[in-house]
Amino acid sequence: MATLDKFDVTGRSALVTGAASGIGLAYAEAMAEGGAKVTLADIDIEGAEREAERLRGEGHDARAAALDVSDEEATGRVFDEHDAAYGGLDIAFANAGIDTGAGFWNPGGYRNPDGQVDTYDPKRWDKSIAVNLSGIFYTVHHAVRIMKKPGRANGRTGGSVICTASNAGLVTEPIVGLPYMPAKAGILHMVRALGLELAEFGIRVNAIAPGPFVTNIGGGWVKNDPVARKAWDAIVPLGRMAEPDQIKPLALLLASDASDYMTGSHAVIDGGMMLGKYQ
Ligand code: NAD
């Protein structure tokens, strides 16, 4: 098979959580552009409907679903609806995630009063783990349930699951709220465990660990604050924060047969942020 043909996902179906905005929307667009049918699932149903309609207007096959990934039963229903609409599931992006407030350090040069381990609100911890870690498990749990079902409409078996982690799951980030880091590190290790468990079924599980992307996370503050944006651009070795479009080729690689010998691994896409500082 020609190398470029291995990236073709025509006739497959994909479900993306957190697909109304940012990185999840870029994943959904990449799947649609690659030829897949796609469900855009998001707690923001208006946003998901708007983007699914736009993709349909561009000639793609897309549908929207309302979903809070911290609700296990609702997650199961959304996957069942995808299965009924598209006759199975080939690709799943467990992506929805939230910012969990300030970490212990403020870039302004002081300690955040409510970001210390002894002042951090346990309710914020619970919410972060519920969405950023349990939500990923519920998504993968139901994705694999559907992928293992026999009789897929396109005759395929197996599948590809891609979880969005973060470089904050690999290194410490003093400005990021505490629970975000163990949640993202937990995703990376869950991906390793599932790579092993699911290899026998032809289901590959990998993670993407993004660095700083310009999205709506945390209210999209970096979009509206040119000073913060400039400061972020300055600390990235490649000189700028990333736009969501820049994650699309990696998404297509991991979703498609182009990565058919990759499982249990993670890909860092961070402009060199994890390489250290020299100035
Ligand atoms: P975003 O806010 O632009 O998009 C997140 C989407 O998830 C939104 O559409 C939101 O409505 C949805 N969402 C939030 N809570 C949800 C829930 N409980 N159930 C379903 N949907 C929900 O943010 P983003 O930056 O695109 O974030 C996507 C993923 O990328 C997250 O897992 C985030 O942790 C991760 N990430 C982002 C960055 C970055 O710099 N932007 C870096 C590393 C990792």
GROMACS .gro file of C-alpha atoms and ligand atoms in nm:
model
  323
    1MET     CA    1   0.000   0.000   0.000
    2ALA     CA    2   0.128   0.348  -0.082
    3THR     CA    3   0.237   0.532   0.230
    4LEU     CA    4  -0.006   0.821   0.187
    5ASP     CA    5  -0.296   0.576   0.142
    6LYS     CA    6  -0.237   0.448   0.496
    7PHE     CA    7  -0.366   0.782   0.627
    8ASP     CA    8  -0.702   0.736   0.453
    9VAL     CA    9  -0.993   0.686   0.697
   10THR     CA   10  -1.267   0.687   0.434
   11GLY     CA   11  -1.567   0.476   0.535
   12ARG     CA   12  -1.470   0.462   0.903
   13SER     CA   13  -1.649   0.633   1.188
   14ALA     CA   14  -1.506   0.838   1.472
   15LEU     CA   15  -1.640   0.983   1.795
   16VAL     CA   16  -1.467   1.282   1.953
   17THR     CA   17  -1.543   1.414   2.303
   18GLY     CA   18  -1.498   1.784   2.370
   19ALA     CA   19  -1.543   1.838   1.997
   20ALA     CA   20  -1.713   2.179   2.001
   21SER     CA   21  -1.390   2.373   2.051
   22GLY     CA   22  -1.013   2.379   2.035
   23ILE     CA   23  -0.816   2.056   2.004
   24GLY     CA   24  -1.126   1.830   1.995
   25LEU     CA   25  -1.277   2.032   1.712
   26ALA     CA   26  -0.948   2.000   1.521
   27TYR     CA   27  -0.959   1.621   1.574
   28ALA     CA   28  -1.317   1.610   1.440
   29GLU     CA   29  -1.222   1.822   1.138
   30ALA     CA   30  -0.919   1.600   1.069
   31MET     CA   31  -1.140   1.289   1.077
   32ALA     CA   32  -1.398   1.446   0.844
   33GLU     CA   33  -1.129   1.575   0.606
   34GLY     CA   34  -0.975   1.224   0.608
   35GLY     CA   35  -1.308   1.075   0.495
   36ALA     CA   36  -1.457   0.946   0.823
   37LYS     CA   37  -1.808   0.993   0.957
   38VAL     CA   38  -1.786   1.173   1.287
   39THR     CA   39  -1.987   1.232   1.605
   40LEU     CA   40  -1.900   1.557   1.779
   41ALA     CA   41  -1.985   1.503   2.147
   42ASP     CA   42  -1.969   1.793   2.389
   43ILE     CA   43  -2.128   1.933   2.704
   44ASP     CA   44  -2.179   2.246   2.489
   45ILE     CA   45  -2.447   2.099   2.262
   46GLU     CA   46  -2.506   2.427   2.078
   47GLY     CA   47  -2.138   2.442   1.986
   48ALA     CA   48  -2.135   2.077   1.881
   49GLU     CA   49  -2.449   2.125   1.667
   50ARG     CA   50  -2.302   2.438   1.507
   51GLU     CA   51  -1.975   2.265   1.414
   52ALA     CA   52  -2.147   1.946   1.294
   53GLU     CA   53  -2.374   2.155   1.072
   54ARG     CA   54  -2.073   2.345   0.933
   55LEU     CA   55  -1.897   2.015   0.853
   56ARG     CA   56  -2.212   1.883   0.682
   57GLY     CA   57  -2.223   2.208   0.480
   58GLU     CA   58  -1.869   2.127   0.363
   59GLY     CA   59  -1.991   1.787   0.238
   60HIS     CA   60  -1.888   1.571   0.535
   61ASP     CA   61  -2.098   1.323   0.734
   62ALA     CA   62  -2.117   1.464   1.089
   63ARG     CA   63  -2.358   1.455   1.381
   64ALA     CA   64  -2.366   1.617   1.724
   65ALA     CA   65  -2.433   1.464   2.067
   66ALA     CA   66  -2.483   1.623   2.407
   67LEU     CA   67  -2.242   1.467   2.656
   68ASP     CA   68  -2.095   1.528   2.998
   69VAL     CA   69  -1.804   1.280   3.009
   70SER     CA   70  -1.817   1.265   3.389
   71ASP     CA   71  -2.161   1.096   3.354
   72GLU     CA   72  -2.086   0.729   3.284
   73GLU     CA   73  -2.440   0.627   3.184
   74ALA     CA   74  -2.480   0.922   2.949
   75THR     CA   75  -2.145   0.833   2.791
   76GLY     CA   76  -2.271   0.481   2.725
   77ARG     CA   77  -2.587   0.618   2.559
   78VAL     CA   78  -2.388   0.849   2.330
   79PHE     CA   79  -2.173   0.558   2.212
   80ASP     CA   80  -2.484   0.341   2.156
   81GLU     CA   81  -2.638   0.622   1.948
   82HIS     CA   82  -2.318   0.651   1.743
   83ASP     CA   83  -2.326   0.274   1.688
   84ALA     CA   84  -2.689   0.289   1.574
   85ALA     CA   85  -2.622   0.585   1.340
   86TYR     CA   86  -2.299   0.461   1.182
   87GLY     CA   87  -2.301   0.081   1.229
   88GLY     CA   88  -2.004   0.052   1.464
   89LEU     CA   89  -1.705   0.255   1.575
   90ASP     CA   90  -1.352   0.258   1.435
   91ILE     CA   91  -1.189   0.559   1.605
   92ALA     CA   92  -1.246   0.732   1.940
   93PHE     CA   93  -1.086   1.047   2.076
   94ALA     CA   94  -1.116   1.072   2.457
   95ASN     CA   95  -1.037   1.440   2.464
   96ALA     CA   96  -1.274   1.649   2.678
   97GLY     CA   97  -1.087   1.817   2.961
   98ILE     CA   98  -1.102   2.125   3.179
   99ASP     CA   99  -0.871   2.371   3.345
  100THR     CA  100  -0.891   2.335   3.721
  101GLY     CA  101  -0.786   2.679   3.834
  102ALA     CA  102  -0.458   2.826   3.941
  103GLY     CA  103  -0.158   2.624   4.051
  104PHE     CA  104   0.067   2.715   4.343
  105TRP     CA  105   0.261   2.975   4.142
  106ASN     CA  106   0.144   3.286   3.959
  107PRO     CA  107   0.356   3.404   3.662
  108GLY     CA  108   0.323   3.751   3.820
  109GLY     CA  109   0.580   3.632   4.072
  110TYR     CA  110   0.381   3.525   4.377
  111ARG     CA  111   0.214   3.221   4.533
  112ASN     CA  112  -0.161   3.190   4.462
  113PRO     CA  113  -0.342   3.198   4.799
  114ASP     CA  114  -0.595   2.932   4.688
  115GLY     CA  115  -0.354   2.722   4.479
  116GLN     CA  116  -0.146   2.567   4.759
  117VAL     CA  117  -0.193   2.200   4.849
  118ASP     CA  118  -0.322   2.305   5.194
  119THR     CA  119  -0.566   2.567   5.054
  120TYR     CA  120  -0.680   2.392   4.733
  121ASP     CA  121  -1.057   2.336   4.741
  122PRO     CA  122  -1.120   1.957   4.755
  123LYS     CA  123  -1.436   2.011   4.544
  124ARG     CA  124  -1.217   2.145   4.264
  125TRP     CA  125  -0.999   1.836   4.300
  126ASP     CA  126  -1.304   1.608   4.272
  127LYS     CA  127  -1.438   1.794   3.966
  128SER     CA  128  -1.102   1.782   3.790
  129ILE     CA  129  -1.054   1.410   3.848
  130ALA     CA  130  -1.418   1.341   3.747
  131VAL     CA  131  -1.378   1.511   3.408
  132ASN     CA  132  -1.005   1.483   3.332
  133LEU     CA  133  -0.947   1.123   3.445
  134SER     CA  134  -1.273   0.935   3.512
  135GLY     CA  135  -1.424   1.097   3.200
  136ILE     CA  136  -1.142   0.954   2.991
  137PHE     CA  137  -1.196   0.608   3.145
  138TYR     CA  138  -1.575   0.618   3.082
  139THR     CA  139  -1.511   0.723   2.722
  140VAL     CA  140  -1.257   0.446   2.657
  141HIS     CA  141  -1.472   0.191   2.846
  142HIS     CA  142  -1.769   0.248   2.613
  143ALA     CA  143  -1.560   0.301   2.298
  144VAL     CA  144  -1.397  -0.041   2.343
  145ARG     CA  145  -1.735  -0.201   2.422
  146ILE     CA  146  -1.861  -0.087   2.082
  147MET     CA  147  -1.534  -0.166   1.899
  148LYS     CA  148  -1.543  -0.527   2.026
  149LYS     CA  149  -1.897  -0.583   1.893
  150PRO     CA  150  -1.902  -0.809   1.585
  151GLY     CA  151  -2.076  -0.715   1.261
  152ARG     CA  152  -1.953  -0.363   1.196
  153ALA     CA  153  -2.120  -0.210   0.887
  154ASN     CA  154  -1.788  -0.153   0.707
  155GLY     CA  155  -1.665  -0.505   0.791
  156ARG     CA  156  -1.368  -0.381   0.993
  157THR     CA  157  -1.255  -0.509   1.332
  158GLY     CA  158  -1.031  -0.352   1.596
  159GLY     CA  159  -0.992   0.021   1.624
  160SER     CA  160  -0.788   0.316   1.738
  161VAL     CA  161  -0.839   0.506   2.064
  162ILE     CA  162  -0.656   0.834   2.120
  163CYS     CA  163  -0.656   1.007   2.460
  164THR     CA  164  -0.559   1.370   2.510
  165ALA     CA  165  -0.310   1.400   2.793
  166SER     CA  166  -0.075   1.699   2.834
  167ASN     CA  167   0.292   1.770   2.885
  168ALA     CA  168   0.170   1.854   3.238
  169GLY     CA  169   0.130   1.476   3.276
  170LEU     CA  170   0.503   1.432   3.210
  171VAL     CA  171   0.661   1.729   3.388
  172THR     CA  172   0.547   1.956   3.672
  173GLU     CA  173   0.372   2.283   3.586
  174PRO     CA  174   0.358   2.525   3.882
  175ILE     CA  175   0.092   2.747   3.720
  176VAL     CA  176  -0.144   2.454   3.653
  177GLY     CA  177  -0.396   2.348   3.919
  178LEU     CA  178  -0.267   2.047   4.116
  179PRO     CA  179  -0.519   1.774   4.013
  180TYR     CA  180  -0.466   1.840   3.642
  181MET     CA  181  -0.115   1.687   3.664
  182PRO     CA  182  -0.199   1.348   3.822
  183ALA     CA  183  -0.508   1.327   3.599
  184LYS     CA  184  -0.297   1.368   3.285
  185ALA     CA  185  -0.020   1.140   3.419
  186GLY     CA  186  -0.293   0.886   3.497
  187ILE     CA  187  -0.415   0.900   3.137
  188LEU     CA  188  -0.064   0.829   3.008
  189HIS     CA  189  -0.026   0.522   3.229
  190MET     CA  190  -0.381   0.401   3.156
  191VAL     CA  191  -0.290   0.420   2.786
  192ARG     CA  192   0.014   0.197   2.845
  193ALA     CA  193  -0.195  -0.057   3.040
  194LEU     CA  194  -0.467  -0.059   2.773
  195GLY     CA  195  -0.218  -0.087   2.489
  196LEU     CA  196  -0.117  -0.420   2.641
  197GLU     CA  197  -0.470  -0.536   2.730
  198LEU     CA  198  -0.625  -0.456   2.393
  199ALA     CA  199  -0.348  -0.551   2.148
  200GLU     CA  200  -0.500  -0.898   2.111
  201PHE     CA  201  -0.824  -0.740   1.984
  202GLY     CA  202  -0.653  -0.518   1.727
  203ILE     CA  203  -0.752  -0.214   1.929
  204ARG     CA  204  -0.464   0.033   1.957
  205VAL     CA  205  -0.458   0.295   2.233
  206ASN     CA  206  -0.226   0.597   2.222
  207ALA     CA  207  -0.206   0.942   2.378
  208ILE     CA  208  -0.131   1.289   2.253
  209ALA     CA  209   0.046   1.517   2.502
  210PRO     CA  210   0.001   1.875   2.382
  211GLY     CA  211   0.193   2.174   2.508
  212PRO     CA  212   0.046   2.525   2.486
  213PHE     CA  213  -0.233   2.552   2.226
  214VAL     CA  214  -0.451   2.859   2.172
  215THR     CA  215  -0.799   2.728   2.259
  216ASN     CA  216  -1.091   2.819   2.483
  217ILE     CA  217  -0.956   2.628   2.784
  218GLY     CA  218  -0.976   2.828   3.107
  219GLY     CA  219  -1.219   3.069   2.937
  220GLY     CA  220  -0.979   3.131   2.648
  221TRP     CA  221  -0.790   3.393   2.850
  222VAL     CA  222  -0.479   3.370   2.636
  223LYS     CA  223  -0.682   3.468   2.327
  224ASN     CA  224  -0.798   3.787   2.494
  225ASP     CA  225  -0.477   3.885   2.673
  226PRO     CA  226  -0.200   3.993   2.430
  227VAL     CA  227   0.050   4.034   2.715
  228ALA     CA  228  -0.003   3.677   2.838
  229ARG     CA  229   0.009   3.553   2.479
  230LYS     CA  230   0.342   3.727   2.415
  231ALA     CA  231   0.485   3.586   2.738
  232TRP     CA  232   0.377   3.233   2.642
  233ASP     CA  233   0.513   3.267   2.288
  234ALA     CA  234   0.846   3.380   2.436
  235ILE     CA  235   0.897   3.065   2.646
  236VAL     CA  236   0.824   2.816   2.366
  237PRO     CA  237   1.150   2.708   2.194
  238LEU     CA  238   0.975   2.710   1.853
  239GLY     CA  239   0.868   3.067   1.930
  240ARG     CA  240   0.491   3.049   1.947
  241MET     CA  241   0.187   2.881   2.099
  242ALA     CA  242   0.022   2.634   1.862
  243GLU     CA  243  -0.306   2.677   1.674
  244PRO     CA  244  -0.547   2.378   1.693
  245ASP     CA  245  -0.500   2.305   1.320
  246GLN     CA  246  -0.141   2.204   1.395
  247ILE     CA  247  -0.257   1.891   1.577
  248LYS     CA  248  -0.452   1.752   1.279
  249PRO     CA  249  -0.171   1.558   1.103
  250LEU     CA  250  -0.080   1.384   1.431
  251ALA     CA  251  -0.447   1.301   1.495
  252LEU     CA  252  -0.477   1.146   1.149
  253LEU     CA  253  -0.155   0.949   1.200
  254LEU     CA  254  -0.274   0.793   1.526
  255ALA     CA  255  -0.631   0.734   1.407
  256SER     CA  256  -0.535   0.565   1.080
  257ASP     CA  257  -0.342   0.259   0.963
  258ALA     CA  258  -0.039   0.486   0.927
  259SER     CA  259   0.028   0.406   1.295
  260ASP     CA  260  -0.062   0.036   1.276
  261TYR     CA  261   0.247  -0.064   1.480
  262MET     CA  262   0.196   0.196   1.753
  263THR     CA  263   0.012   0.123   2.075
  264GLY     CA  264   0.049   0.221   2.439
  265SER     CA  265   0.261   0.517   2.338
  266HIS     CA  266   0.232   0.894   2.355
  267ALA     CA  267   0.329   1.172   2.118
  268VAL     CA  268   0.442   1.505   2.260
  269ILE     CA  269   0.348   1.811   2.051
  270ASP     CA  270   0.468   2.113   2.243
  271GLY     CA  271   0.700   2.329   2.036
  272GLY     CA  272   0.992   2.197   2.240
  273MET     CA  273   0.854   2.310   2.577
  274MET     CA  274   0.976   1.996   2.752
  275LEU     CA  275   1.333   2.029   2.631
  276GLY     CA  276   1.430   2.272   2.904
  277LYS     CA  277   1.528   2.637   2.912
  278TYR     CA  278   1.856   2.804   2.821
  279GLN     CA  279   1.781   3.177   2.844
  280NAD     P1  280  -1.134   2.391   2.494
  280NAD     O1  281  -1.193   2.449   2.617
  280NAD     O2  282  -1.112   2.480   2.376
  280NAD     O3  283  -1.218   2.265   2.447
  280NAD     C1  284  -1.265   2.170   2.540
  280NAD     C2  285  -1.404   2.123   2.500
  280NAD     O4  286  -1.444   2.026   2.595
  280NAD     C3  287  -1.507   2.235   2.503
  280NAD     O5  288  -1.584   2.232   2.384
  280NAD     C4  289  -1.591   2.203   2.626
  280NAD     O6  290  -1.728   2.244   2.612
  280NAD     C5  291  -1.579   2.053   2.632
  280NAD     N1  292  -1.604   2.000   2.766
  280NAD     C6  293  -1.568   2.053   2.886
  280NAD     N2  294  -1.612   1.975   2.987
  280NAD     C7  295  -1.677   1.871   2.929
  280NAD     C8  296  -1.744   1.758   2.981
  280NAD     N3  297  -1.756   1.737   3.114
  280NAD     N4  298  -1.798   1.670   2.894
  280NAD     C9  299  -1.790   1.690   2.761
  280NAD     N5  300  -1.730   1.797   2.705
  280NAD    C10  301  -1.673   1.886   2.790
  280NAD     O7  302  -0.995   2.327   2.542
  280NAD     P2  303  -0.879   2.249   2.467
  280NAD     O8  304  -0.755   2.321   2.501
  280NAD     O9  305  -0.913   2.221   2.326
  280NAD    O10  306  -0.879   2.114   2.552
  280NAD    C11  307  -0.895   1.987   2.492
  280NAD    C12  308  -0.806   1.888   2.565
  280NAD    O11  309  -0.670   1.925   2.544
  280NAD    C13  310  -0.824   1.883   2.716
  280NAD    O12  311  -0.817   1.748   2.761
  280NAD    C14  312  -0.706   1.962   2.769
  280NAD    O13  313  -0.670   1.925   2.900
  280NAD    C15  314  -0.602   1.923   2.668
  280NAD     N6  315  -0.484   2.010   2.661
  280NAD    C16  316  -0.494   2.138   2.619
  280NAD    C17  317  -0.381   2.218   2.614
  280NAD    C18  318  -0.386   2.362   2.567
  280NAD    O14  319  -0.284   2.432   2.578
  280NAD     N7  320  -0.496   2.411   2.515
  280NAD    C19  321  -0.257   2.165   2.650
  280NAD    C20  322  -0.250   2.033   2.692
  280NAD    C21  323  -0.365   1.956   2.696
   0.00000   0.00000   0.00000
